[in-house]
Tab-separated table of C-alpha atoms in Angstrom:
chain	number	residue	atom	x	y	z
H	1	UNK	CA	-69.395	169.252	-3.091
H	2	UNK	CA	-69.894	170.358	-7.244
H	3	UNK	CA	-68.888	174.100	-6.438
H	4	UNK	CA	-67.373	176.093	-8.124
H	5	UNK	CA	-64.264	177.945	-7.127
H	6	UNK	CA	-65.295	182.233	-8.524
H	7	UNK	CA	-63.650	184.629	-6.921
H	8	UNK	CA	-59.981	185.015	-4.454
H	9	UNK	CA	-60.268	188.318	-2.263
H	10	UNK	CA	-58.118	189.754	0.135
H	11	UNK	CA	-59.769	188.764	3.867
H	12	UNK	CA	-61.409	191.426	6.219
H	13	UNK	CA	-62.814	190.123	9.372
H	14	UNK	CA	-65.385	192.489	10.390
H	15	UNK	CA	-65.908	189.587	13.721
H	16	UNK	CA	-65.120	188.840	16.340
H	17	UNK	CA	-61.903	185.912	15.622
H	18	UNK	CA	-62.028	184.437	19.372
H	19	UNK	CA	-62.528	181.115	19.580
H	20	UNK	CA	-64.484	180.884	22.509
H	21	UNK	CA	-66.641	183.895	24.316
H	22	UNK	CA	-63.562	186.514	22.986
H	23	UNK	CA	-62.184	184.429	26.542
H	24	UNK	CA	-59.083	182.613	24.494
H	25	UNK	CA	-56.461	183.570	21.838
H	26	UNK	CA	-57.840	184.533	18.172
H	27	UNK	CA	-57.552	183.053	15.408
H	28	UNK	CA	-54.312	182.825	13.364
H	29	UNK	CA	-55.270	184.058	9.070
H	30	UNK	CA	-52.180	185.138	8.559
H	31	UNK	CA	-50.227	187.991	7.011
H	32	UNK	CA	-52.322	188.178	4.182
H	33	UNK	CA	-55.600	186.366	4.433
H	34	UNK	CA	-58.046	185.294	1.555
H	35	UNK	CA	-61.188	184.721	0.738
H	36	UNK	CA	-62.626	182.035	-0.972
H	37	UNK	CA	-65.148	182.326	-3.144
H	38	UNK	CA	-67.632	178.923	-3.824
H	39	UNK	CA	-70.441	178.492	-5.768
H	40	UNK	CA	-73.149	176.515	-7.198
H	41	UNK	CA	-72.936	175.975	-10.920
H	42	UNK	CA	-76.219	177.032	-12.683
H	43	UNK	CA	-78.914	174.103	-14.075
H	44	UNK	CA	-76.092	171.488	-12.323
H	45	UNK	CA	-78.055	170.956	-9.572
H	46	UNK	CA	-77.779	167.291	-7.780
H	47	UNK	CA	-80.968	167.250	-6.521
H	48	UNK	CA	-84.147	167.845	-9.795
H	49	UNK	CA	-86.670	169.581	-7.252
H	50	UNK	CA	-84.718	171.983	-5.742
H	51	UNK	CA	-84.428	175.330	-7.411
H	52	UNK	CA	-81.003	176.276	-7.602
H	53	UNK	CA	-80.515	179.597	-6.075
H	54	UNK	CA	-78.102	180.384	-8.006
H	55	UNK	CA	-79.858	180.512	-11.310
H	56	UNK	CA	-82.115	182.933	-9.479
H	57	UNK	CA	-79.784	186.319	-9.811
H	58	UNK	CA	-79.866	187.535	-13.119
H	59	UNK	CA	-77.010	188.590	-13.262
H	60	UNK	CA	-75.255	185.064	-12.503
H	61	UNK	CA	-77.072	183.584	-14.843
H	62	UNK	CA	-73.370	183.400	-17.130
H	63	UNK	CA	-71.453	182.067	-14.091
H	64	UNK	CA	-67.908	181.888	-14.699
H	65	UNK	CA	-64.590	181.186	-13.255
H	66	UNK	CA	-61.760	183.465	-13.968
H	67	UNK	CA	-59.247	182.134	-16.121
H	68	UNK	CA	-56.447	182.056	-13.105
H	69	UNK	CA	-58.175	180.316	-11.071
H	70	UNK	CA	-60.067	176.951	-13.487
H	71	UNK	CA	-58.805	173.712	-12.602
H	72	UNK	CA	-57.648	172.230	-15.907
H	73	UNK	CA	-55.806	168.542	-16.925
H	74	UNK	CA	-54.643	168.151	-19.991
H	75	UNK	CA	-53.156	165.247	-22.114
H	76	UNK	CA	-50.686	164.796	-25.458
H	77	UNK	CA	-53.164	164.138	-28.529
H	78	UNK	CA	-51.513	162.486	-32.026
H	79	UNK	CA	-52.319	162.033	-35.195
H	80	UNK	CA	-50.917	160.014	-37.767
H	81	UNK	CA	-50.616	161.619	-41.483
H	82	UNK	CA	-48.714	160.553	-45.216
H	83	UNK	CA	-44.802	160.720	-45.131
H	84	UNK	CA	-43.541	162.511	-48.475
H	85	UNK	CA	-39.632	165.404	-48.545
H	86	UNK	CA	-38.465	165.998	-45.723
H	87	UNK	CA	-41.241	169.358	-44.190
H	88	UNK	CA	-39.398	172.586	-43.214
H	89	UNK	CA	-42.192	173.394	-42.013
H	90	UNK	CA	-45.228	170.897	-40.841
H	91	UNK	CA	-48.014	173.239	-43.378
H	92	UNK	CA	-45.156	171.893	-46.538
H	93	UNK	CA	-45.338	169.029	-45.587
H	94	UNK	CA	-48.837	168.432	-45.132
H	95	UNK	CA	-50.341	169.895	-47.803
H	96	UNK	CA	-50.565	167.946	-49.150
H	97	UNK	CA	-51.910	164.355	-47.508
H	98	UNK	CA	-54.845	162.503	-47.675
H	99	UNK	CA	-55.873	161.767	-45.145
H	100	UNK	CA	-60.526	160.350	-44.310
H	101	UNK	CA	-61.570	163.082	-42.366
H	102	UNK	CA	-65.461	164.116	-44.147
H	103	UNK	CA	-64.312	168.565	-43.071
H	104	UNK	CA	-60.630	168.933	-42.750
H	105	UNK	CA	-57.630	168.805	-44.921
H	106	UNK	CA	-55.128	167.947	-43.088
H	107	UNK	CA	-53.048	171.037	-43.120
H	108	UNK	CA	-56.473	171.817	-41.567
H	109	UNK	CA	-56.066	169.599	-39.134
H	110	UNK	CA	-52.071	170.273	-38.691
H	111	UNK	CA	-52.197	173.728	-38.461
H	112	UNK	CA	-55.525	174.690	-38.066
H	113	UNK	CA	-58.093	174.920	-35.456
H	114	UNK	CA	-59.427	171.767	-36.667
H	115	UNK	CA	-58.494	170.087	-33.810
H	116	UNK	CA	-60.099	172.946	-31.300
H	117	UNK	CA	-63.433	172.462	-33.218
H	118	UNK	CA	-64.103	169.410	-33.480
H	119	UNK	CA	-63.490	169.207	-29.202
H	120	UNK	CA	-66.085	171.696	-28.522
H	121	UNK	CA	-67.958	171.196	-32.064
H	122	UNK	CA	-68.063	166.689	-30.002
H	123	UNK	CA	-66.615	166.241	-26.809
H	124	UNK	CA	-67.393	168.446	-23.858
H	125	UNK	CA	-69.616	170.263	-22.800
H	126	UNK	CA	-70.682	173.388	-21.929
H	127	UNK	CA	-68.791	175.703	-19.363
H	128	UNK	CA	-65.887	173.447	-20.532
H	129	UNK	CA	-62.898	175.806	-22.190
H	130	UNK	CA	-60.471	173.673	-24.768
H	131	UNK	CA	-57.438	174.659	-25.128
H	132	UNK	CA	-54.411	173.690	-27.805
H	133	UNK	CA	-51.290	175.477	-26.414
H	134	UNK	CA	-48.668	173.928	-27.816
H	135	UNK	CA	-48.872	171.740	-31.449
H	136	UNK	CA	-44.712	170.106	-32.688
H	137	UNK	CA	-44.663	168.502	-35.902
H	138	UNK	CA	-42.403	164.241	-35.612
H	139	UNK	CA	-40.681	163.327	-38.764
H	140	UNK	CA	-40.683	160.025	-39.983
H	141	UNK	CA	-37.282	159.373	-40.342
H	142	UNK	CA	-37.257	160.791	-36.290
H	143	UNK	CA	-39.891	158.392	-35.052
H	144	UNK	CA	-39.027	155.689	-37.338
H	145	UNK	CA	-42.635	154.837	-37.893
H	146	UNK	CA	-44.545	155.058	-41.533
H	147	UNK	CA	-45.886	158.386	-40.936
H	148	UNK	CA	-45.058	161.216	-39.789
H	149	UNK	CA	-46.778	162.629	-36.445
H	150	UNK	CA	-48.684	166.021	-35.218
H	151	UNK	CA	-48.881	166.042	-30.990
H	152	UNK	CA	-51.124	168.858	-29.181
H	153	UNK	CA	-51.565	169.939	-26.217
H	154	UNK	CA	-54.659	169.671	-24.817
H	155	UNK	CA	-55.852	171.076	-22.528
H	156	UNK	CA	-59.326	171.346	-20.537
H	157	UNK	CA	-60.113	173.764	-17.415
H	158	UNK	CA	-63.734	174.314	-16.544
H	159	UNK	CA	-64.471	177.834	-16.086
H	160	UNK	CA	-67.966	177.572	-15.825
H	161	UNK	CA	-68.539	173.668	-13.703
H	162	UNK	CA	-66.067	172.212	-11.367
H	163	UNK	CA	-63.493	169.282	-13.244
H	164	UNK	CA	-62.450	166.946	-11.543
H	165	UNK	CA	-59.346	164.287	-13.227
H	166	UNK	CA	-62.163	161.170	-14.096
H	167	UNK	CA	-64.613	163.486	-16.081
H	168	UNK	CA	-61.550	165.235	-17.506
H	169	UNK	CA	-60.622	161.307	-18.753
H	170	UNK	CA	-63.820	160.799	-20.378
H	171	UNK	CA	-62.749	163.829	-22.664
H	172	UNK	CA	-60.108	163.230	-23.476
H	173	UNK	CA	-62.017	159.156	-24.591
H	174	UNK	CA	-64.240	160.787	-26.582
H	175	UNK	CA	-61.507	163.214	-27.527
H	176	UNK	CA	-60.028	159.835	-29.122
H	177	UNK	CA	-62.993	158.625	-31.081
H	178	UNK	CA	-64.436	161.515	-32.821
H	179	UNK	CA	-60.942	162.493	-33.723
H	180	UNK	CA	-61.001	159.448	-35.300
H	181	UNK	CA	-63.120	159.866	-37.209
H	182	UNK	CA	-61.016	162.059	-39.457
H	183	UNK	CA	-57.584	161.656	-38.704
H	184	UNK	CA	-55.256	157.958	-37.836
H	185	UNK	CA	-54.296	157.906	-34.724
H	186	UNK	CA	-50.941	157.362	-33.356
H	187	UNK	CA	-51.909	153.509	-31.423
H	188	UNK	CA	-49.317	152.947	-28.399
H	189	UNK	CA	-50.129	156.822	-27.766
H	190	UNK	CA	-53.376	156.593	-26.782
H	191	UNK	CA	-55.672	155.576	-23.384
H	192	UNK	CA	-53.278	157.350	-21.145
H	193	UNK	CA	-55.136	159.559	-17.851
H	194	UNK	CA	-54.950	163.146	-18.439
H	195	UNK	CA	-52.606	164.838	-15.568
H	196	UNK	CA	-53.941	165.425	-12.356
H	197	UNK	CA	-56.276	169.331	-12.117
H	198	UNK	CA	-53.900	172.767	-11.152
H	199	UNK	CA	-55.042	175.573	-11.479
H	200	UNK	CA	-54.728	177.200	-14.614
H	201	UNK	CA	-52.491	180.272	-13.949
H	202	UNK	CA	-50.004	177.434	-13.540
H	203	UNK	CA	-49.941	175.375	-16.449
H	204	UNK	CA	-47.571	177.738	-18.317
H	205	UNK	CA	-45.032	176.974	-15.302
H	206	UNK	CA	-45.754	173.337	-15.484
H	207	UNK	CA	-45.460	172.392	-19.379
H	208	UNK	CA	-42.297	174.631	-19.202
H	209	UNK	CA	-40.289	173.264	-16.818
H	210	UNK	CA	-41.338	169.392	-18.453
H	211	UNK	CA	-40.633	170.573	-21.705
H	212	UNK	CA	-38.564	168.101	-22.684
H	213	UNK	CA	-40.616	165.050	-21.642
H	214	UNK	CA	-44.095	166.807	-23.386
H	215	UNK	CA	-44.640	165.733	-27.624
H	216	UNK	CA	-42.044	163.644	-27.822
């Protein structure tokens, strides 16, 4: 329905929980009931003629969901870098590598914030937060490819607007198009759909649980 989960609070009933005029058993809310508060994101009305009640409040003009409640989708991004001598660290290997980016060096692409900057500037709309929590270097001798590979785990989070899997997959597709303007991508790793949305609070555990599956 296009609503954003903004808060989860302890629920304290202030009314009779009976289901019918107080004559039958009340609703059971459990030992630790929670109140889930959803709101319509700013400037996201389905009806252009409908005034967004939320946006009229001066206290809610920058509505965001707390980090732990944000729904997130993730995918891997594999970039290729020219192969040199076997490196000890990523930065040692890519400093002299030549790529076709008009803005970034190979070292900035692999070790800096270039990927994050490209995503924030050219891919995601306002209200979507991007993280690159981990990256990994795969040498050409390890993969059997002609180029070294740097793999990024890219995470899209619904901070100020709801995030669906289909929308996140559109961001993934645009990400691959935009990054390819700067550096070649590993061809057998493009076009793979993003993960199902999960709360950000579960993301760290999922990454640790599947550590051996990611970034290979």
